[in-house]
């Protein structure tokens, strides 16, 4: 009988290493839309860290904590159980077992989140949670936020910093809210600028571009072009 020799490659030898991608940038630059689409295309997990800060903020507001009192926020920071689902096709967020996806997007939460996210005890807790989630992603993960490249995942394989003009970001957000009047766009732009200033100006892990991040200005790019650009950057890294 003829002998057939078969080379069996173990999964460990053939599977590409898990890739960790951090995407940071100011509000409305396209982090969530881009990260979700890129993760779905490449079979990676997806983590929206802004949703986690919003979830803790929602819990504080719902439980009568004064969000403008850093000591009160710090005291309560460990109490809510925040759970993130990382399927890019259907990301989820819950607090103490309750679905928080809707409530965290209210104007009240958006107005309060920068004060809560500036409190070091809140950041320490969520940073630890974010690192644990990233470490458990089997094929890798796209994590989006404000301090992923600088603080949460300083050893990420690829760091991207998305930017866009304030006017473009305000027009995108106003479009989402179904309003395109000049007054509404101006009000949205002012609110974005205020949140960015608070996020960039806080002492603990402010919004900032990591020194080794690739900056992508999305002002003149369609969402599809941004997604393609990020996919190419990741594939280049994986091929390197
Ligand atoms: N390149 C683009 N061109 C046009 N619209 C875009 C582009 N990128 C994103 N958008 C749209 O802009 C809006 C904001 O995008 P997205 O929520 O992804 O931004 P973000 O950076 O995650 O914002 P935030 O930090 O406030 O959560 C969405 O309606 C999205 O569809
Ligand atoms: N890594 C992060 C992510 C978010 N924040 C804070 O959460 C706010 C909401 O973020 P969205 O992306 O959902 O708009 C944001 O304004 C920051 O205050 C953060 O501090 N760090």
Coordinates of N, CA and C and ligand atoms in Angstrom, one line a residue:
X1 N 0.8 -1.2 0.0 CA 0.0 0.0 0.0 C 0.9 1.2 0.0
X2 N 0.5 2.2 -0.8 CA 1.3 3.5 -0.9 C 1.1 4.3 0.4
X3 N 2.2 4.8 0.9 CA 2.1 5.6 2.2 C 1.8 7.1 1.8
X4 N 0.9 7.7 2.5 CA 0.7 9.1 2.2 C 1.1 9.9 3.5
X5 N 2.0 10.8 3.3 CA 2.4 11.6 4.5 C 1.6 12.9 4.5
X6 N 1.0 13.1 5.6 CA 0.2 14.3 5.8 C 0.9 15.3 6.8
X7 N 1.0 16.5 6.4 CA 1.5 17.5 7.4 C 0.3 18.1 8.1
X8 N 0.2 17.9 9.4 CA -0.9 18.6 10.1 C -0.3 19.8 10.8
X9 N -0.8 20.9 10.4 CA -0.4 22.2 11.0 C -1.4 22.4 12.2
X10 N -0.8 22.7 13.3 CA -1.7 23.0 14.4 C -2.4 24.4 14.2
X11 N -3.5 24.5 14.8 CA -4.3 25.8 14.7 C -3.4 26.9 15.2
X12 N -2.6 26.6 16.3 CA -1.8 27.7 16.9 C -0.8 28.2 15.9
X13 N -0.3 27.2 15.0 CA 0.8 27.7 14.0 C 0.2 28.4 12.8
X14 N -1.1 28.1 12.5 CA -1.6 28.7 11.3 C -2.4 30.0 11.5
X15 N -3.1 30.0 12.7 CA -4.0 31.2 13.0 C -3.2 32.4 13.1
X16 N -3.6 33.5 12.5 CA -2.9 34.8 12.7 C -3.0 35.2 14.1
X17 N -2.0 35.9 14.6 CA -2.0 36.3 16.0 C -3.2 37.3 16.2
X18 N -3.7 37.4 17.4 CA -4.8 38.3 17.7 C -4.2 39.7 17.5
X19 N -5.1 40.6 16.9 CA -4.6 41.9 16.6 C -5.4 42.9 17.5
X20 N -4.7 43.8 18.1 CA -5.3 44.8 19.0 C -5.2 46.2 18.4
X21 N -6.4 46.8 18.2 CA -6.4 48.1 17.5 C -7.1 49.1 18.4
X22 N -6.5 50.2 18.6 CA -7.1 51.3 19.4 C -7.4 52.5 18.5
X23 N -8.7 52.9 18.6 CA -9.1 54.1 17.8 C -9.6 55.2 18.7
X24 N -8.9 56.3 18.7 CA -9.2 57.4 19.5 C -9.6 58.7 18.7
X25 N -10.1 59.7 19.3 CA -10.4 60.9 18.6 C -11.5 61.7 19.3
X26 N -11.7 62.9 18.9 CA -12.8 63.7 19.5 C -14.2 63.2 19.1
X27 N -15.2 63.8 19.7 CA -16.6 63.4 19.4 C -17.0 63.6 17.9
X28 N -17.7 62.7 17.4 CA -18.2 62.8 16.0 C -17.2 62.7 14.9
X29 N -16.1 62.1 15.2 CA -15.1 61.9 14.1 C -15.3 60.6 13.4
X30 N -16.2 59.8 13.9 CA -16.5 58.5 13.2 C -15.9 57.3 13.9
X31 N -15.5 57.4 15.1 CA -14.9 56.3 15.8 C -15.8 55.0 15.9
X32 N -17.0 55.3 16.4 CA -17.9 54.1 16.5 C -18.3 53.5 15.2
X33 N -18.7 54.3 14.2 CA -19.1 53.7 12.9 C -18.0 53.0 12.3
X34 N -16.8 53.6 12.3 CA -15.6 53.0 11.7 C -15.2 51.7 12.4
X35 N -15.1 51.8 13.8 CA -14.6 50.6 14.5 C -15.5 49.4 14.4
X36 N -16.8 49.7 14.4 CA -17.8 48.6 14.3 C -17.6 47.9 12.9
X37 N -17.6 48.7 11.9 CA -17.5 48.2 10.5 C -16.2 47.4 10.3
X38 N -15.1 48.0 10.8 CA -13.8 47.4 10.6 C -13.8 46.0 11.3
X39 N -14.3 46.0 12.5 CA -14.2 44.8 13.3 C -15.1 43.7 12.7
X40 N -16.3 44.1 12.1 CA -17.1 43.1 11.5 C -16.4 42.6 10.2
X41 N -15.8 43.4 9.5 CA -15.1 43.0 8.2 C -14.0 42.0 8.5
X42 N -13.3 42.2 9.6 CA -12.1 41.5 9.9 C -12.3 40.3 10.9
X43 N -13.5 40.2 11.3 CA -13.8 39.1 12.3 C -13.2 39.4 13.7
X44 N -13.2 40.6 14.1 CA -12.6 41.0 15.4 C -13.8 41.4 16.3
X45 N -13.5 41.5 17.6 CA -14.5 42.0 18.6 C -14.4 43.5 18.5
X46 N -15.4 44.1 19.2 CA -15.5 45.6 19.2 C -15.9 46.1 20.6
X47 N -15.2 47.1 21.1 CA -15.5 47.6 22.4 C -15.6 49.1 22.3
X48 N -16.8 49.6 22.7 CA -17.2 51.0 22.8 C -16.9 51.5 24.2
X49 N -15.8 52.1 24.5 CA -15.5 52.5 25.9 C -16.3 53.7 26.3
X50 N -16.7 54.5 25.3 CA -17.6 55.7 25.6 C -18.9 55.2 26.2
X51 N -19.4 54.1 25.7 CA -20.7 53.6 26.2 C -20.5 53.2 27.7
X52 N -19.3 52.7 28.1 CA -19.1 52.3 29.5 C -19.1 53.6 30.4
X53 N -18.4 54.6 29.9 CA -18.4 55.9 30.7 C -19.9 56.4 30.8
X54 N -20.6 56.3 29.7 CA -22.0 56.8 29.7 C -22.8 55.9 30.7
X55 N -22.5 54.6 30.7 CA -23.3 53.7 31.5 C -23.1 54.0 33.0
X56 N -21.9 54.3 33.4 CA -21.6 54.7 34.8 C -22.3 56.0 35.1
X57 N -22.3 56.9 34.2 CA -22.9 58.2 34.4 C -24.4 58.1 34.5
X58 N -25.0 57.2 33.7 CA -26.5 57.0 33.8 C -26.8 56.4 35.2
X59 N -26.0 55.5 35.7 CA -26.2 54.9 37.0 C -26.1 55.9 38.1
X60 N -25.1 56.8 38.0 CA -24.9 57.9 39.0 C -26.2 58.8 39.0
X61 N -26.6 59.2 37.8 CA -27.8 60.1 37.7 C -29.0 59.4 38.3
X62 N -29.2 58.1 37.9 CA -30.4 57.4 38.4 C -30.4 57.1 39.9
X63 N -29.2 57.1 40.5 CA -29.1 56.8 41.9 C -28.8 58.1 42.8
X64 N -29.1 59.2 42.2 CA -29.1 60.5 43.0 C -27.7 60.9 43.4
X65 N -26.7 60.4 42.7 CA -25.3 60.9 43.0 C -25.1 62.2 42.3
X66 N -24.5 63.2 43.0 CA -24.2 64.5 42.4 C -23.0 64.4 41.5
X67 N -23.2 64.4 40.1 CA -22.1 64.1 39.2 C -21.1 65.2 39.2
X68 N -21.4 66.4 39.8 CA -20.5 67.5 39.8 C -19.7 67.5 41.1
X69 N -19.9 66.4 41.9 CA -19.1 66.3 43.2 C -18.1 65.1 43.0
X70 N -16.9 65.4 42.7 CA -15.9 64.3 42.4 C -15.8 63.3 43.5
X71 N -15.9 63.7 44.7 CA -15.7 62.8 45.9 C -16.9 61.8 45.9
X72 N -18.1 62.3 45.7 CA -19.3 61.4 45.7 C -19.2 60.4 44.5
X73 N -18.8 60.9 43.3 CA -18.6 60.0 42.2 C -17.6 58.9 42.5
X74 N -16.4 59.4 43.1 CA -15.4 58.4 43.4 C -15.9 57.4 44.4
X75 N -16.6 57.8 45.4 CA -17.1 56.8 46.4 C -18.0 55.8 45.8
X76 N -18.8 56.2 44.7 CA -19.8 55.3 44.1 C -19.2 54.5 42.9
X77 N -18.0 54.8 42.5 CA -17.4 54.3 41.2 C -17.4 52.8 41.1
X78 N -17.2 52.1 42.2 CA -17.1 50.7 42.2 C -18.5 50.0 42.2
X79 N -19.5 50.7 42.4 CA -20.8 50.0 42.7 C -21.5 49.5 41.5
X80 N -21.7 50.2 40.4 CA -22.5 49.6 39.2 C -21.7 48.5 38.5
X81 N -22.4 47.4 38.2 CA -21.8 46.4 37.4 C -22.0 46.7 35.9
X82 N -21.0 47.0 35.2 CA -21.1 47.3 33.8 C -20.6 46.1 33.0
X83 N -21.5 45.7 32.0 CA -21.1 44.6 31.2 C -21.3 45.0 29.7
X84 N -20.2 44.8 28.9 CA -20.2 45.1 27.5 C -20.2 43.9 26.6
X85 N -21.1 43.9 25.7 CA -21.1 42.8 24.7 C -20.3 43.3 23.5
X86 N -19.4 42.4 23.0 CA -18.4 42.9 22.0 C -18.6 42.4 20.6
X87 N -19.8 41.9 20.3 CA -20.1 41.5 18.9 C -20.3 42.8 18.1
X88 N -19.5 43.1 17.0 CA -19.7 44.3 16.3 C -21.0 44.5 15.6
X89 N -21.7 43.3 15.3 CA -23.0 43.4 14.7 C -24.1 43.7 15.6
X90 N -23.8 43.5 16.9 CA -24.9 43.8 17.9 C -24.3 44.1 19.3
X91 N -23.5 45.2 19.4 CA -22.9 45.5 20.7 C -23.9 45.8 21.7
X92 N -23.6 45.4 22.9 CA -24.6 45.7 24.0 C -23.9 46.3 25.2
X93 N -24.7 46.9 26.1 CA -24.2 47.5 27.3 C -25.3 47.4 28.4
X94 N -24.9 46.8 29.5 CA -25.9 46.7 30.6 C -25.3 47.2 31.9
X95 N -26.1 47.7 32.8 CA -25.7 48.1 34.1 C -26.6 47.4 35.1
X96 N -25.9 46.7 36.1 CA -26.7 45.9 37.1 C -27.7 45.1 36.4
X97 N -27.4 44.5 35.3 CA -28.3 43.6 34.6 C -29.4 44.3 33.7
X98 N -29.4 45.6 33.7 CA -30.5 46.3 32.9 C -29.9 46.8 31.6
X99 N -30.6 46.6 30.5 CA -30.1 47.1 29.2 C -30.0 48.6 29.3
X100 N -28.8 49.1 29.0 CA -28.6 50.6 29.1 C -28.4 51.3 27.8
X101 N -28.5 50.5 26.7 CA -28.2 51.1 25.4 C -29.0 52.3 25.0
X102 N -30.3 52.4 25.4 CA -31.1 53.6 25.1 C -30.8 54.7 26.1
X103 N -30.9 54.5 27.4 CA -30.8 55.6 28.3 C -29.4 56.2 28.3
X104 N -28.3 55.6 27.9 CA -27.0 56.2 27.9 C -26.9 57.3 26.8
X105 N -27.8 57.3 25.8 CA -27.7 58.2 24.7 C -28.5 59.5 24.9
X106 N -29.1 59.7 26.1 CA -30.0 60.9 26.3 C -29.1 62.1 26.5
X107 N -29.7 63.3 26.2 CA -28.9 64.6 26.3 C -28.4 64.8 27.8
X108 N -29.2 64.3 28.8 CA -28.8 64.4 30.2 C -27.5 63.7 30.4
X109 N -27.4 62.5 29.9 CA -26.2 61.7 30.1 C -25.0 62.3 29.3
X110 N -25.3 62.8 28.1 CA -24.2 63.4 27.3 C -23.7 64.6 28.0
X111 N -24.5 65.4 28.6 CA -24.1 66.6 29.3 C -23.3 66.3 30.6
X112 N -23.5 65.2 31.2 CA -22.9 64.9 32.5 C -21.6 64.0 32.4
X113 N -21.5 63.3 31.2 CA -20.5 62.2 31.1 C -19.0 62.7 31.3
X114 N -18.7 63.9 30.8 CA -17.3 64.4 31.0 C -16.9 64.6 32.4
X115 N -17.9 65.1 33.2 CA -17.6 65.3 34.7 C -17.3 64.0 35.4
X116 N -18.1 62.9 35.0 CA -17.9 61.6 35.6 C -16.6 61.0 35.1
X117 N -16.4 61.1 33.8 CA -15.2 60.4 33.3 C -13.9 61.1 33.7
X118 N -14.0 62.3 34.3 CA -12.7 62.9 34.7 C -12.3 62.4 36.1
X119 N -13.1 61.6 36.8 CA -12.8 61.2 38.1 C -11.9 60.0 38.1
X120 N -10.7 60.1 38.7 CA -9.7 59.0 38.5 C -10.2 57.6 38.9
X121 N -11.0 57.5 40.0 CA -11.5 56.2 40.4 C -12.4 55.6 39.3
X122 N -13.1 56.4 38.6 CA -14.0 55.8 37.5 C -13.1 55.3 36.4
X123 N -12.1 56.1 36.1 CA -11.1 55.7 35.0 C -10.4 54.5 35.3
X124 N -9.9 54.4 36.6 CA -9.1 53.2 37.0 C -10.0 51.9 36.8
X125 N -11.2 52.0 37.3 CA -12.1 50.9 37.2 C -12.4 50.5 35.8
X126 N -12.7 51.4 34.9 CA -13.0 51.1 33.5 C -11.8 50.7 32.7
X127 N -10.7 51.3 33.0 CA -9.4 50.9 32.3 C -9.1 49.4 32.6
X128 N -9.3 49.0 33.8 CA -9.0 47.6 34.2 C -10.0 46.7 33.4
X129 N -11.3 47.1 33.4 CA -12.3 46.3 32.7 C -12.0 46.2 31.2
X130 N -11.6 47.3 30.6 CA -11.3 47.4 29.2 C -10.1 46.5 28.8
X131 N -9.1 46.5 29.7 CA -7.9 45.7 29.4 C -8.3 44.2 29.5
X132 N -9.1 43.8 30.4 CA -9.5 42.4 30.6 C -10.3 42.0 29.4
X133 N -11.2 42.8 28.9 CA -12.0 42.5 27.7 C -11.1 42.3 26.5
X134 N -10.1 43.2 26.3 CA -9.2 43.1 25.2 C -8.4 41.8 25.2
X135 N -7.9 41.5 26.4 CA -7.1 40.3 26.6 C -7.8 39.0 26.3
X136 N -9.2 39.1 26.4 CA -9.9 37.8 26.2 C -10.4 37.7 24.7
X137 N -10.2 38.7 23.9 CA -10.7 38.6 22.5 C -9.9 37.6 21.7
X138 N -10.6 36.5 21.2 CA -9.8 35.4 20.6 C -9.0 35.8 19.4
X139 N -9.6 36.6 18.5 CA -8.8 36.9 17.3 C -8.4 38.4 17.3
X140 N -8.7 39.1 18.3 CA -8.4 40.5 18.4 C -9.6 41.4 18.5
X141 N -9.3 42.7 18.7 CA -10.4 43.6 19.0 C -10.1 45.0 18.5
X142 N -11.2 45.7 18.2 CA -11.0 47.2 17.9 C -11.7 47.9 19.1
X143 N -10.9 48.6 19.8 CA -11.3 49.4 21.0 C -11.3 50.8 20.7
X144 N -12.5 51.5 20.9 CA -12.5 52.9 20.6 C -12.8 53.8 21.8
X145 N -12.2 55.0 21.8 CA -12.4 55.8 23.0 C -11.6 57.1 22.9
X146 N -11.1 57.5 24.0 CA -10.3 58.8 24.0 C -8.9 58.6 24.5
X147 N -8.6 57.5 25.2 CA -7.3 57.3 25.8 C -6.8 55.8 25.6
X148 N -7.3 55.2 24.5 CA -6.9 53.8 24.3 C -5.4 53.7 23.9
X149 N -5.0 54.5 23.0 CA -3.6 54.5 22.6 C -2.6 55.0 23.7
X150 N -3.1 55.9 24.5 CA -2.1 56.6 25.4 C -2.1 55.8 26.8
X151 N -3.2 55.2 27.2 CA -3.3 54.7 28.5 C -3.8 53.2 28.6
X152 N -5.0 53.0 27.9 CA -5.6 51.6 28.1 C -4.7 50.5 27.5
X153 N -4.4 50.7 26.2 CA -3.6 49.7 25.5 C -2.4 50.3 24.8
X154 N -1.4 50.8 25.6 CA -0.2 51.4 25.1 C 0.6 50.5 24.1
X155 N 0.4 49.2 24.3 CA 1.1 48.2 23.4 C 0.2 47.7 22.2
X156 N -0.8 48.4 21.9 CA -1.7 48.0 20.8 C -0.9 47.8 19.5
X157 N -1.3 46.9 18.7 CA -0.6 46.7 17.4 C -0.7 47.9 16.5
X158 N -1.9 48.5 16.6 CA -2.1 49.7 15.7 C -2.9 50.7 16.5
X159 N -2.5 52.0 16.4 CA -3.3 53.0 17.0 C -3.7 54.0 16.0
X160 N -4.9 54.4 16.0 CA -5.4 55.4 15.0 C -6.0 56.5 15.7
X161 N -5.8 57.7 15.3 CA -6.4 58.9 15.9 C -7.2 59.6 14.8
X162 N -8.6 59.5 14.9 CA -9.4 60.2 13.9 C -9.7 61.6 14.2
X163 N -9.6 62.5 13.2 CA -10.0 63.9 13.4 C -11.0 64.3 12.3
X164 N -11.6 65.4 12.5 CA -12.4 66.1 11.5 C -12.7 67.5 12.0
X165 N -13.0 68.4 11.0 CA -13.2 69.7 11.4 C -14.4 69.8 12.3
X166 N -14.5 70.8 13.2 CA -15.6 70.9 14.1 C -16.9 71.1 13.3
X167 N -16.8 71.8 12.2 CA -18.1 72.0 11.4 C -18.6 70.7 10.8
X168 N -17.6 69.9 10.3 CA -18.1 68.6 9.7 C -18.7 67.7 10.8
X169 N -18.1 67.7 12.0 CA -18.6 66.9 13.0 C -20.0 67.3 13.5
X170 N -20.1 68.6 13.6 CA -21.5 69.2 14.0 C -22.5 68.9 13.0
X171 N -22.2 69.0 11.7 CA -23.1 68.7 10.6 C -23.5 67.2 10.7
X172 N -22.6 66.3 10.9 CA -22.9 64.9 11.0 C -23.8 64.6 12.2
X173 N -23.5 65.2 13.3 CA -24.4 64.9 14.5 C -25.7 65.5 14.3
X174 N -25.8 66.7 13.8 CA -27.1 67.4 13.6 C -28.0 66.5 12.6
X175 N -27.3 66.0 11.6 CA -28.0 65.1 10.6 C -28.6 63.9 11.3
X176 N -27.8 63.4 12.2 CA -28.3 62.2 13.0 C -29.6 62.6 13.8
X177 N -29.6 63.8 14.3 CA -30.8 64.2 15.1 C -31.9 64.7 14.2
X178 N -31.7 64.6 12.9 CA -32.7 65.0 11.9 C -32.9 66.5 11.7
X179 N -31.9 67.3 12.1 CA -32.0 68.7 12.0 C -30.8 69.3 11.2
X180 N -31.1 70.1 10.3 CA -30.0 70.7 9.5 C -30.0 72.2 9.5
X181 N -30.8 72.8 10.4 CA -30.9 74.3 10.5 C -29.6 74.9 11.0
X182 N -29.2 76.1 10.5 CA -27.9 76.7 10.9 C -27.9 76.8 12.4
X183 N -29.0 77.2 13.1 CA -29.0 77.4 14.5 C -28.7 76.1 15.3
X184 N -29.4 75.0 14.8 CA -29.2 73.7 15.4 C -27.7 73.2 15.3
X185 N -27.2 73.4 14.0 CA -25.8 73.0 13.8 C -24.9 73.8 14.7
X186 N -25.1 75.1 14.9 CA -24.3 75.9 15.7 C -24.3 75.5 17.2
X187 N -25.5 75.1 17.6 CA -25.7 74.7 19.0 C -25.0 73.3 19.2
X188 N -25.1 72.4 18.2 CA -24.5 71.1 18.3 C -22.9 71.3 18.3
X189 N -22.5 72.2 17.5 CA -21.0 72.5 17.4 C -20.5 73.0 18.8
X190 N -21.3 73.9 19.4 CA -20.8 74.4 20.7 C -20.8 73.3 21.8
X191 N -21.8 72.4 21.7 CA -21.8 71.3 22.7 C -20.7 70.4 22.5
X192 N -20.4 70.1 21.2 CA -19.2 69.2 20.9 C -17.9 69.8 21.4
X193 N -17.8 71.1 21.1 CA -16.5 71.8 21.5 C -16.4 71.8 23.0
X194 N -17.5 72.0 23.7 CA -17.4 72.0 25.2 C -17.0 70.6 25.8
X195 N -17.6 69.6 25.2 CA -17.2 68.2 25.7 C -15.8 67.9 25.3
X196 N -15.3 68.2 24.1 CA -13.9 68.0 23.7 C -13.0 68.7 24.7
X197 N -13.3 70.0 25.0 CA -12.4 70.8 25.9 C -12.3 70.1 27.2
X198 N -13.5 69.7 27.8 CA -13.4 69.0 29.1 C -12.6 67.7 29.0
X199 N -12.8 66.9 27.9 CA -12.2 65.6 27.8 C -10.6 65.8 27.6
X200 N -10.3 66.9 26.9 CA -8.9 67.1 26.6 C -8.2 67.8 27.8
X201 N -9.0 68.5 28.6 CA -8.3 69.3 29.7 C -8.3 68.6 31.0
X202 N -8.9 67.4 31.1 CA -8.8 66.7 32.4 C -7.4 66.2 32.7
X203 N -7.2 66.0 34.1 CA -5.8 65.6 34.5 C -5.5 64.2 34.2
X204 N -6.5 63.3 34.4 CA -6.2 61.8 34.3 C -6.6 61.4 32.8
X205 N -5.6 60.8 32.2 CA -5.7 60.3 30.8 C -6.7 61.1 29.9
X206 N -6.2 62.3 29.6 CA -7.1 63.2 28.7 C -7.2 62.6 27.3
X207 N -8.1 63.1 26.6 CA -8.2 62.8 25.1 C -6.9 63.3 24.5
X208 N -6.2 62.4 23.9 CA -4.9 62.8 23.3 C -4.5 61.8 22.2
X209 N -3.7 62.3 21.3 CA -3.2 61.3 20.2 C -1.9 60.7 20.8
X210 N -1.8 59.4 20.8 CA -0.5 58.8 21.2 C 0.6 59.1 20.2
X211 N 1.8 59.2 20.6 CA 2.9 59.6 19.8 C 3.0 58.7 18.5
X212 N 2.7 57.4 18.7 CA 2.8 56.4 17.6 C 1.5 56.1 16.9
X213 N 0.5 57.0 17.1 CA -0.8 56.8 16.4 C -0.7 57.3 15.0
X214 N -1.5 56.7 14.1 CA -1.6 57.2 12.7 C -2.9 58.1 12.7
X215 N -2.6 59.4 12.3 CA -3.8 60.3 12.3 C -4.5 60.3 11.0
X216 N -5.8 60.2 11.0 CA -6.6 60.1 9.8 C -7.6 61.3 9.9
X217 N -7.5 62.3 9.0 CA -8.4 63.4 9.0 C -9.6 63.0 8.1
X218 N -10.8 62.8 8.7 CA -12.0 62.3 8.0 C -12.9 63.4 7.4
X219 N -12.4 64.6 7.5 CA -13.3 65.8 7.1 C -13.8 65.6 5.7
X220 N -12.9 65.2 4.8 CA -13.3 65.1 3.4 C -13.5 63.7 2.9
X221 N -13.5 62.8 3.8 CA -13.7 61.3 3.5 C -15.1 60.8 3.8
X222 N -15.6 59.9 2.9 CA -16.8 59.3 3.3 C -16.5 58.2 4.3
X223 N -17.6 57.8 5.0 CA -17.4 56.7 6.0 C -16.8 55.5 5.4
X224 N -17.2 55.1 4.2 CA -16.7 54.0 3.5 C -15.1 54.1 3.2
X225 N -14.7 55.3 2.9 CA -13.3 55.6 2.6 C -12.5 55.4 3.9
X226 N -13.1 55.9 5.0 CA -12.4 55.8 6.3 C -12.2 54.3 6.7
X227 N -13.3 53.6 6.5 CA -13.3 52.1 6.9 C -12.2 51.4 6.0
X228 N -12.2 51.7 4.8 CA -11.2 51.1 3.9 C -9.8 51.4 4.3
X229 N -9.6 52.7 4.6 CA -8.3 53.1 5.1 C -7.8 52.4 6.3
X230 N -8.7 52.2 7.3 CA -8.3 51.5 8.5 C -8.1 50.0 8.3
X231 N -9.0 49.4 7.5 CA -8.8 48.0 7.1 C -7.4 47.8 6.5
X232 N -7.1 48.7 5.6 CA -5.8 48.5 4.9 C -4.6 48.7 5.9
X233 N -4.7 49.6 6.9 CA -3.7 49.8 7.9 C -3.5 48.6 8.7
X234 N -4.7 47.9 9.1 CA -4.6 46.7 9.9 C -4.0 45.6 9.1
X235 N -4.4 45.4 7.8 CA -3.9 44.3 7.0 C -2.4 44.5 6.8
X236 N -2.0 45.7 6.6 CA -0.6 46.0 6.4 C 0.2 45.5 7.7
X237 N -0.4 45.9 8.8 CA 0.3 45.5 10.1 C 0.4 44.0 10.2
X238 N -0.7 43.3 9.8 CA -0.8 41.8 10.0 C 0.2 41.2 9.0
X239 N 0.4 41.8 7.8 CA 1.3 41.2 6.8 C 2.7 41.5 7.2
X240 N 3.0 42.5 8.0 CA 4.4 42.9 8.3 C 5.1 41.9 9.1
Ligands
LIG1 N1 -16.5 60.0 7.2 C1 -17.8 60.3 7.5 N2 -18.5 61.1 6.7 C2 -19.8 61.4 7.0 N3 -20.5 61.0 8.1 C3 -19.8 60.2 8.9 C4 -18.4 59.9 8.7 N4 -18.0 59.1 9.8 C5 -19.0 59.1 10.6 N5 -20.1 59.7 10.1 C6 -21.4 59.9 10.8 O1 -21.2 60.9 11.8 C7 -21.9 60.5 13.0 C8 -21.0 60.4 14.1 O2 -20.2 59.2 13.9 P1 -19.7 58.3 15.2 O3 -20.9 58.1 16.1 O4 -19.2 57.1 14.6 O5 -18.6 59.2 15.8 P2 -17.8 59.0 17.2 O6 -16.5 59.6 16.9 O7 -18.0 57.7 17.6 O8 -18.6 60.0 18.1 P3 -18.7 60.1 19.7 O9 -17.3 60.1 20.2 O10 -19.5 61.3 20.0 O11 -19.5 58.8 20.1 C9 -22.7 59.3 12.6 O12 -24.0 59.7 12.2 C10 -21.9 58.7 11.4 O13 -22.8 57.9 10.6
LIG2 N1 -11.9 56.1 26.5 C1 -12.8 57.0 26.8 C2 -14.1 57.0 26.1 C3 -15.0 57.9 26.5 N2 -14.8 58.8 27.5 C4 -15.8 59.7 28.0 O1 -17.1 59.3 27.6 C5 -17.7 60.3 26.9 C6 -18.7 59.7 26.0 O2 -18.0 59.1 24.9 P1 -18.7 58.8 23.5 O3 -17.6 58.3 22.6 O4 -19.8 57.8 23.7 O5 -19.3 60.1 23.0 C7 -16.6 61.2 26.4 O6 -17.1 62.5 26.1 C8 -15.6 61.2 27.5 O7 -16.0 62.0 28.5 C9 -13.5 58.8 28.1 O8 -13.2 59.7 29.0 N3 -12.6 57.9 27.7

